[in-house]
GROMACS .gro file of N, CA and C in nm:
model
  432
    1MET      N    1  13.444  13.246   9.411
    1MET     CA    2  13.333  13.268   9.501
    1MET      C    3  13.202  13.291   9.425
    2ALA      N    4  13.211  13.354   9.309
    2ALA     CA    5  13.091  13.380   9.230
    2ALA      C    6  13.027  13.250   9.184
    3MET      N    7  13.110  13.151   9.154
    3MET     CA    8  13.055  13.023   9.111
    3MET      C    9  12.975  12.958   9.224
    4MET      N   10  13.020  12.971   9.348
    4MET     CA   11  12.948  12.914   9.462
    4MET      C   12  12.811  12.982   9.479
    5GLU      N   13  12.807  13.113   9.461
    5GLU     CA   14  12.680  13.184   9.469
    5GLU      C   15  12.584  13.139   9.359
    6GLU      N   16  12.638  13.123   9.240
    6GLU     CA   17  12.557  13.078   9.127
    6GLU      C   18  12.503  12.937   9.152
    7PHE      N   19  12.590  12.851   9.206
    7PHE     CA   20  12.546  12.714   9.239
    7PHE      C   21  12.440  12.717   9.348
    8LYS      N   22  12.457  12.802   9.447
    8LYS     CA   23  12.358  12.812   9.555
    8LYS      C   24  12.222  12.854   9.500
    9LYS      N   25  12.221  12.953   9.409
    9LYS     CA   26  12.095  12.995   9.347
    9LYS      C   27  12.032  12.881   9.269
   10PHE      N   28  12.117  12.807   9.196
   10PHE     CA   29  12.068  12.694   9.117
   10PHE      C   30  12.009  12.586   9.207
   11ALA      N   31  12.079  12.551   9.313
   11ALA     CA   32  12.037  12.442   9.400
   11ALA      C   33  11.912  12.476   9.480
   12MET      N   34  11.890  12.602   9.507
   12MET     CA   35  11.775  12.642   9.588
   12MET      C   36  11.651  12.675   9.507
   13ARG      N   37  11.662  12.663   9.377
   13ARG     CA   38  11.544  12.683   9.294
   13ARG      C   39  11.441  12.578   9.325
   14GLY      N   40  11.314  12.610   9.312
   14GLY     CA   41  11.207  12.517   9.343
   14GLY      C   42  11.211  12.391   9.259
   15ASN      N   43  11.244  12.403   9.131
   15ASN     CA   44  11.245  12.286   9.043
   15ASN      C   45  11.349  12.185   9.085
   16VAL      N   46  11.465  12.231   9.128
   16VAL     CA   47  11.571  12.139   9.168
   16VAL      C   48  11.531  12.063   9.294
   17VAL      N   49  11.472  12.134   9.389
   17VAL     CA   50  11.428  12.069   9.512
   17VAL      C   51  11.316  11.970   9.482
   18ASP      N   52  11.222  12.008   9.397
   18ASP     CA   53  11.115  11.916   9.358
   18ASP      C   54  11.171  11.792   9.290
   19LEU      N   55  11.270  11.812   9.204
   19LEU     CA   56  11.332  11.699   9.136
   19LEU      C   57  11.400  11.607   9.235
   20ALA      N   58  11.470  11.664   9.333
   20ALA     CA   59  11.537  11.582   9.434
   20ALA      C   60  11.436  11.501   9.514
   21VAL      N   61  11.326  11.562   9.552
   21VAL     CA   62  11.221  11.490   9.625
   21VAL      C   63  11.165  11.379   9.537
   22GLY      N   64  11.143  11.408   9.410
   22GLY     CA   65  11.091  11.306   9.318
   22GLY      C   66  11.186  11.188   9.303
   23VAL      N   67  11.316  11.216   9.295
   23VAL     CA   68  11.413  11.108   9.282
   23VAL      C   69  11.414  11.021   9.406
   24ILE      N   70  11.409  11.083   9.523
   24ILE     CA   71  11.410  11.007   9.648
   24ILE      C   72  11.284  10.922   9.660
   25ILE      N   73  11.169  10.980   9.631
   25ILE     CA   74  11.044  10.904   9.639
   25ILE      C   75  11.042  10.795   9.532
   26GLY      N   76  11.093  10.827   9.413
   26GLY     CA   77  11.099  10.727   9.306
   26GLY      C   78  11.187  10.609   9.342
   27GLY      N   79  11.301  10.637   9.408
   27GLY     CA   80  11.388  10.528   9.453
   27GLY      C   81  11.320  10.438   9.554
   28ALA      N   82  11.250  10.500   9.650
   28ALA     CA   83  11.177  10.421   9.749
   28ALA      C   84  11.065  10.342   9.683
   29PHE      N   85  10.996  10.405   9.588
   29PHE     CA   86  10.888  10.337   9.519
   29PHE      C   87  10.941  10.221   9.436
   30GLY      N   88  11.058  10.241   9.376
   30GLY     CA   89  11.122  10.134   9.300
   30GLY      C   90  11.153  10.013   9.387
   31ARG      N   91  11.194  10.038   9.509
   31ARG     CA   92  11.222   9.928   9.602
   31ARG      C   93  11.093   9.854   9.639
   32ILE      N   94  10.984   9.927   9.651
   32ILE     CA   95  10.855   9.863   9.680
   32ILE      C   96  10.815   9.774   9.563
   33VAL      N   97  10.831   9.824   9.441
   33VAL     CA   98  10.796   9.744   9.323
   33VAL      C   99  10.887   9.623   9.313
   34ASP      N  100  11.017   9.640   9.342
   34ASP     CA  101  11.109   9.526   9.343
   34ASP      C  102  11.061   9.418   9.438
   35SER      N  103  11.022   9.460   9.558
   35SER     CA  104  10.974   9.363   9.656
   35SER      C  105  10.845   9.297   9.609
   36LEU      N  106  10.755   9.375   9.551
   36LEU     CA  107  10.630   9.318   9.500
   36LEU      C  108  10.659   9.210   9.396
   37VAL      N  109  10.748   9.240   9.303
   37VAL     CA  110  10.777   9.144   9.197
   37VAL      C  111  10.850   9.023   9.253
   38GLN      N  112  10.956   9.045   9.331
   38GLN     CA  113  11.039   8.934   9.377
   38GLN      C  114  10.973   8.851   9.486
   39ASP      N  115  10.894   8.915   9.573
   39ASP     CA  116  10.839   8.844   9.688
   39ASP      C  117  10.694   8.800   9.672
   40VAL      N  118  10.621   8.862   9.579
   40VAL     CA  119  10.479   8.829   9.565
   40VAL      C  120  10.446   8.769   9.429
   41ILE      N  121  10.496   8.828   9.322
   41ILE     CA  122  10.458   8.784   9.188
   41ILE      C  123  10.542   8.667   9.139
   42MET      N  124  10.675   8.677   9.156
   42MET     CA  125  10.764   8.575   9.098
   42MET      C  126  10.759   8.438   9.168
   43PRO      N  127  10.735   8.429   9.299
   43PRO     CA  128  10.727   8.294   9.358
   43PRO      C  129  10.620   8.204   9.295
   44PRO      N  130  10.497   8.252   9.272
   44PRO     CA  131  10.401   8.164   9.203
   44PRO      C  132  10.445   8.129   9.060
   45ILE      N  133  10.506   8.225   8.992
   45ILE     CA  134  10.554   8.196   8.856
   45ILE      C  135  10.666   8.093   8.862
   46GLY      N  136  10.756   8.108   8.958
   46GLY     CA  137  10.863   8.009   8.976
   46GLY      C  138  10.808   7.872   9.009
   47ARG      N  139  10.703   7.869   9.086
   47ARG     CA  140  10.639   7.741   9.121
   47ARG      C  141  10.584   7.673   8.996
   48LEU      N  142  10.524   7.753   8.907
   48LEU     CA  143  10.473   7.697   8.783
   48LEU      C  144  10.584   7.638   8.696
   49PHE      N  145  10.703   7.694   8.705
   49PHE     CA  146  10.815   7.648   8.624
   49PHE      C  147  10.909   7.556   8.699
   50GLY      N  148  10.861   7.485   8.799
   50GLY     CA  149  10.943   7.384   8.863
   50GLY      C  150  10.979   7.409   9.007
   51GLY      N  151  10.927   7.512   9.068
   51GLY     CA  152  10.950   7.535   9.209
   51GLY      C  153  11.077   7.608   9.245
   52LEU      N  154  11.157   7.647   9.149
   52LEU     CA  155  11.280   7.719   9.179
   52LEU      C  156  11.255   7.869   9.179
   53ASP      N  157  11.351   7.940   9.235
   53ASP     CA  158  11.347   8.086   9.227
   53ASP      C  159  11.366   8.123   9.081
   54PHE      N  160  11.268   8.189   9.022
   54PHE     CA  161  11.271   8.218   8.880
   54PHE      C  162  11.391   8.304   8.842
   55ALA      N  163  11.434   8.391   8.935
   55ALA     CA  164  11.547   8.480   8.906
   55ALA      C  165  11.677   8.402   8.889
   56SER      N  166  11.681   8.277   8.935
   56SER     CA  167  11.806   8.201   8.926
   56SER      C  168  11.810   8.111   8.801
   57TYR      N  169  11.715   8.123   8.712
   57TYR     CA  170  11.719   8.045   8.589
   57TYR      C  171  11.827   8.100   8.496
   58TYR      N  172  11.899   8.013   8.434
   58TYR     CA  173  12.008   8.055   8.346
   58TYR      C  174  12.036   7.947   8.243
   59ILE      N  175  12.112   7.989   8.141
   59ILE     CA  176  12.162   7.895   8.040
   59ILE      C  177  12.314   7.898   8.053
   60PRO      N  178  12.374   7.785   8.087
   60PRO     CA  179  12.521   7.784   8.102
   60PRO      C  180  12.590   7.792   7.966
   61LEU      N  181  12.699   7.865   7.961
   61LEU     CA  182  12.774   7.879   7.837
   61LEU      C  183  12.911   7.810   7.843
   62ASN      N  184  12.952   7.767   7.962
   62ASN     CA  185  13.083   7.703   7.977
   62ASN      C  186  13.070   7.560   8.029
   63GLY      N  187  12.959   7.497   8.006
   63GLY     CA  188  12.943   7.358   8.048
   63GLY      C  189  12.908   7.340   8.194
   64GLN      N  190  12.864   7.444   8.264
   64GLN     CA  191  12.824   7.428   8.404
   64GLN      C  192  12.698   7.342   8.412
   65ALA      N  193  12.678   7.285   8.529
   65ALA     CA  194  12.558   7.204   8.551
   65ALA      C  195  12.437   7.297   8.566
   66TYR      N  196  12.322   7.246   8.526
   66TYR     CA  197  12.200   7.326   8.537
   66TYR      C  198  12.151   7.341   8.680
   67GLY      N  199  12.180   7.251   8.769
   67GLY     CA  200  12.126   7.253   8.904
   67GLY      C  201  12.198   7.348   8.998
   68LEU      N  202  12.301   7.413   8.956
   68LEU     CA  203  12.375   7.504   9.043
   68LEU      C  204  12.297   7.633   9.066
   69ALA      N  205  12.327   7.695   9.180
   69ALA     CA  206  12.270   7.828   9.203
   69ALA      C  207  12.334   7.924   9.102
   70LEU      N  208  12.266   8.033   9.072
   70LEU     CA  209  12.314   8.127   8.972
   70LEU      C  210  12.452   8.180   9.008
   71ALA      N  211  12.474   8.213   9.134
   71ALA     CA  212  12.604   8.266   9.175
   71ALA      C  213  12.714   8.163   9.153
   72GLU      N  214  12.686   8.036   9.181
   72GLU     CA  215  12.785   7.930   9.161
   72GLU      C  216  12.812   7.908   9.012
   73ALA      N  217  12.706   7.916   8.932
   73ALA     CA  218  12.722   7.897   8.788
   73ALA      C  219  12.805   8.010   8.728
   74LYS      N  220  12.787   8.133   8.780
   74LYS     CA  221  12.865   8.246   8.731
   74LYS      C  222  13.013   8.231   8.767
   75LYS      N  223  13.040   8.167   8.880
   75LYS     CA  224  13.180   8.142   8.918
   75LYS      C  225  13.246   8.046   8.820
   76GLY      N  226  13.167   7.956   8.766
   76GLY     CA  227  13.219   7.857   8.672
   76GLY      C  228  13.235   7.910   8.531
   77GLY      N  229  13.186   8.029   8.503
   77GLY     CA  230  13.198   8.086   8.369
   77GLY      C  231  13.075   8.166   8.333
   78ALA      N  232  13.069   8.205   8.208
   78ALA     CA  233  12.961   8.290   8.159
   78ALA      C  234  12.829   8.214   8.153
   79VAL      N  235  12.722   8.284   8.188
   79VAL     CA  236  12.587   8.228   8.181
   79VAL      C  237  12.494   8.336   8.126
   80ILE      N  238  12.385   8.292   8.066
   80ILE     CA  239  12.278   8.384   8.028
   80ILE      C  240  12.171   8.372   8.135
   81ALA      N  241  12.160   8.475   8.220
   81ALA     CA  242  12.067   8.473   8.333
   81ALA      C  243  11.932   8.527   8.289
   82TYR      N  244  11.859   8.449   8.211
   82TYR     CA  245  11.732   8.496   8.156
   82TYR      C  246  11.625   8.511   8.262
   83GLY      N  247  11.630   8.434   8.369
   83GLY     CA  248  11.531   8.448   8.476
   83GLY      C  249  11.543   8.582   8.546
   84ASN      N  250  11.665   8.624   8.573
   84ASN     CA  251  11.688   8.754   8.635
   84ASN      C  252  11.644   8.865   8.541
   85PHE      N  253  11.672   8.849   8.412
   85PHE     CA  254  11.630   8.948   8.314
   85PHE      C  255  11.478   8.961   8.311
   86VAL      N  256  11.409   8.849   8.313
   86VAL     CA  257  11.262   8.853   8.310
   86VAL      C  258  11.208   8.920   8.435
   87THR      N  259  11.270   8.893   8.550
   87THR     CA  260  11.227   8.955   8.675
   87THR      C  261  11.245   9.107   8.667
   88ILE      N  262  11.358   9.153   8.620
   88ILE     CA  263  11.383   9.297   8.609
   88ILE      C  264  11.291   9.359   8.504
   89LEU      N  265  11.265   9.288   8.395
   89LEU     CA  266  11.173   9.337   8.293
   89LEU      C  267  11.033   9.353   8.351
   90LEU      N  268  10.990   9.257   8.432
   90LEU     CA  269  10.859   9.266   8.496
   90LEU      C  270  10.855   9.385   8.591
   91ASN      N  271  10.963   9.407   8.665
   91ASN     CA  272  10.973   9.526   8.752
   91ASN      C  273  10.950   9.653   8.669
   92PHE      N  274  11.019   9.661   8.556
   92PHE     CA  275  11.009   9.779   8.471
   92PHE      C  276  10.867   9.798   8.419
   93ILE      N  277  10.805   9.693   8.374
   93ILE     CA  278  10.670   9.702   8.317
   93ILE      C  279  10.571   9.750   8.423
   94ILE      N  280  10.581   9.695   8.544
   94ILE     CA  281  10.491   9.738   8.652
   94ILE      C  282  10.515   9.883   8.687
   95LEU      N  283  10.641   9.921   8.702
   95LEU     CA  284  10.674  10.059   8.736
   95LEU      C  285  10.631  10.155   8.626
   96ALA      N  286  10.653  10.120   8.501
   96ALA     CA  287  10.612  10.205   8.389
   96ALA      C  288  10.460  10.220   8.384
   97PHE      N  289  10.388  10.111   8.412
   97PHE     CA  290  10.243  10.117   8.411
   97PHE      C  291  10.191  10.208   8.522
   98ILE      N  292  10.250  10.198   8.639
   98ILE     CA  293  10.206  10.282   8.751
   98ILE      C  294  10.237  10.429   8.723
   99ILE      N  295  10.354  10.457   8.668
   99ILE     CA  296  10.388  10.596   8.634
   99ILE      C  297  10.295  10.647   8.525
  100PHE      N  298  10.263  10.563   8.427
  100PHE     CA  299  10.168  10.601   8.323
  100PHE      C  300  10.033  10.638   8.384
  101GLN      N  301   9.986  10.558   8.479
  101GLN     CA  302   9.858  10.587   8.543
  101GLN      C  303   9.864  10.718   8.621
  102MET      N  304   9.977  10.745   8.687
  102MET     CA  305   9.991  10.870   8.762
  102MET      C  306   9.988  10.990   8.668
  103VAL      N  307  10.061  10.982   8.557
  103VAL     CA  308  10.063  11.093   8.460
  103VAL      C  309   9.924  11.111   8.399
  104ARG      N  310   9.858  11.002   8.371
  104ARG     CA  311   9.723  11.008   8.316
  104ARG      C  312   9.627  11.078   8.411
  105LEU      N  313   9.637  11.045   8.540
  105LEU     CA  314   9.554  11.108   8.642
  105LEU      C  315   9.585  11.258   8.652
  106MET      N  316   9.713  11.293   8.650
  106MET     CA  317   9.751  11.434   8.657
  106MET      C  318   9.698  11.511   8.535
  107ASN      N  319   9.704  11.451   8.417
  107ASN     CA  320   9.652  11.517   8.297
  107ASN      C  321   9.501  11.538   8.307
  108ARG      N  322   9.431  11.442   8.361
  108ARG     CA  323   9.285  11.458   8.378
  108ARG      C  324   9.255  11.570   8.476
  109LEU      N  325   9.331  11.577   8.585
  109LEU     CA  326   9.309  11.684   8.682
  109LEU      C  327   9.338  11.821   8.620
  110ARG      N  328   9.441  11.830   8.537
  110ARG     CA  329   9.474  11.956   8.469
  110ARG      C  330   9.363  11.996   8.373
  111GLN      N  331   9.306  11.897   8.301
  111GLN     CA  332   9.201  11.929   8.206
  111GLN      C  333   9.076  11.980   8.277
  112ARG      N  334   9.053  11.931   8.397
  112ARG     CA  335   8.938  11.981   8.474
  112ARG      C  336   8.962  12.123   8.524
  113MET      N  337   9.086  12.155   8.550
  113MET     CA  338   9.119  12.289   8.599
  113MET      C  339   9.116  12.392   8.487
  114VAL      N  340   9.155  12.358   8.367
  114VAL     CA  341   9.164  12.452   8.256
  114VAL      C  342   9.028  12.509   8.216
  115PRO      N  343   8.922  12.427   8.201
  115PRO     CA  344   8.793  12.486   8.163
  115PRO      C  345   8.741  12.588   8.264
  116GLU      N  346   8.766  12.565   8.393
  116GLU     CA  347   8.721  12.661   8.493
  116GLU      C  348   8.792  12.794   8.475
  117GLU      N  349   8.921  12.789   8.447
  117GLU     CA  350   8.997  12.911   8.426
  117GLU      C  351   8.954  12.980   8.297
  118ALA      N  352   8.924  12.900   8.193
  118ALA     CA  353   8.881  12.959   8.066
  118ALA      C  354   8.743  13.021   8.080
  119ALA      N  355   8.658  12.964   8.164
  119ALA     CA  356   8.523  13.016   8.182
  119ALA      C  357   8.527  13.151   8.252
  120LYS      N  358   8.628  13.176   8.331
  120LYS     CA  359   8.640  13.302   8.401
  120LYS      C  360   8.710  13.403   8.309
  121ALA      N  361   8.635  13.451   8.210
  121ALA     CA  362   8.691  13.550   8.119
  121ALA      C  363   8.708  13.680   8.196
  122PRO      N  364   8.814  13.753   8.168
  122PRO     CA  365   8.834  13.878   8.243
  122PRO      C  366   8.722  13.976   8.212
  123ALA      N  367   8.682  14.049   8.314
  123ALA     CA  368   8.576  14.147   8.297
  123ALA      C  369   8.624  14.258   8.204
  124THR      N  370   8.531  14.305   8.120
  124THR     CA  371   8.565  14.412   8.027
  124THR      C  372   8.579  14.541   8.105
  125PRO      N  373   8.689  14.612   8.084
  125PRO     CA  374   8.708  14.739   8.157
  125PRO      C  375   8.594  14.836   8.129
  126GLU      N  376   8.568  14.923   8.225
  126GLU     CA  377   8.455  15.014   8.216
  126GLU      C  378   8.472  15.116   8.102
  127ASP      N  379   8.593  15.160   8.077
  127ASP     CA  380   8.613  15.257   7.969
  127ASP      C  381   8.580  15.196   7.833
  128ILE      N  382   8.608  15.067   7.816
  128ILE     CA  383   8.573  14.999   7.690
  128ILE      C  384   8.421  14.991   7.677
  129LEU      N  385   8.353  14.961   7.788
  129LEU     CA  386   8.207  14.955   7.784
  129LEU      C  387   8.148  15.091   7.746
  130LEU      N  388   8.204  15.198   7.803
  130LEU     CA  389   8.153  15.332   7.770
  130LEU      C  390   8.177  15.365   7.624
  131LEU      N  391   8.295  15.329   7.573
  131LEU     CA  392   8.323  15.354   7.432
  131LEU      C  393   8.227  15.276   7.342
  132ARG      N  394   8.194  15.155   7.380
  132ARG     CA  395   8.098  15.077   7.300
  132ARG      C  396   7.960  15.143   7.300
  133GLU      N  397   7.918  15.194   7.417
  133GLU     CA  398   7.788  15.262   7.424
  133GLU      C  399   7.786  15.386   7.336
  134ILE      N  400   7.896  15.460   7.339
  134ILE     CA  401   7.905  15.579   7.254
  134ILE      C  402   7.898  15.539   7.107
  135ARG      N  403   7.970  15.438   7.069
  135ARG     CA  404   7.970  15.390   6.931
  135ARG      C  405   7.829  15.350   6.889
  136ASP      N  406   7.762  15.273   6.974
  136ASP     CA  407   7.628  15.226   6.940
  136ASP      C  408   7.529  15.342   6.930
  137SER      N  409   7.544  15.439   7.020
  137SER     CA  410   7.451  15.552   7.014
  137SER      C  411   7.476  15.637   6.890
  138LEU      N  412   7.602  15.648   6.847
  138LEU     CA  413   7.633  15.722   6.726
  138LEU      C  414   7.578  15.651   6.603
  139ARG      N  415   7.577  15.524   6.604
  139ARG     CA  416   7.522  15.447   6.491
  139ARG      C  417   7.371  15.467   6.483
  140ASN      N  418   7.305  15.478   6.595
  140ASN     CA  419   7.160  15.485   6.597
  140ASN      C  420   7.105  15.627   6.578
  141THR      N  421   7.191  15.726   6.583
  141THR     CA  422   7.141  15.863   6.565
  141THR      C  423   7.116  15.891   6.416
  142PRO      N  424   7.003  15.958   6.384
  142PRO     CA  425   6.975  15.986   6.243
  142PRO      C  426   7.073  16.092   6.189
  143LYS      N  427   7.111  16.076   6.066
  143LYS     CA  428   7.202  16.170   6.001
  143LYS      C  429   7.123  16.287   5.945
  144GLN      N  430   7.178  16.403   5.949
  144GLN     CA  431   7.108  16.521   5.902
  144GLN      C  432   7.148  16.564   5.765
   0.00000   0.00000   0.00000
């Protein structure tokens, strides 16, 4: 029973919940980027390379015909699906660039917040001010 309580404390911590929300939003965002690459970016690129779906480009390794769909070519044996690899690589590059921009923006916002906090130096306590006045007045008094 103690382990369940410990797990409950762990799961209800703010960081764990924030991480879960981040993973869920990241998964949804990843699907948006997938759609952007597959449905918007890759069709024009595929058109430039012969009008086929770029993700279905492959190099047959078992003598399959080049004109087959990728799924059919895989049924016939091993293939190097370089078109699919390039599509996934493009997904990664776009996603990494967007995450980089988000982190960069967050760092800029943090840097703007830090100087304001640094400028607000804590007020010197009154007893310290009084001690300084006493010290200064003792320095200025003539010695006998």
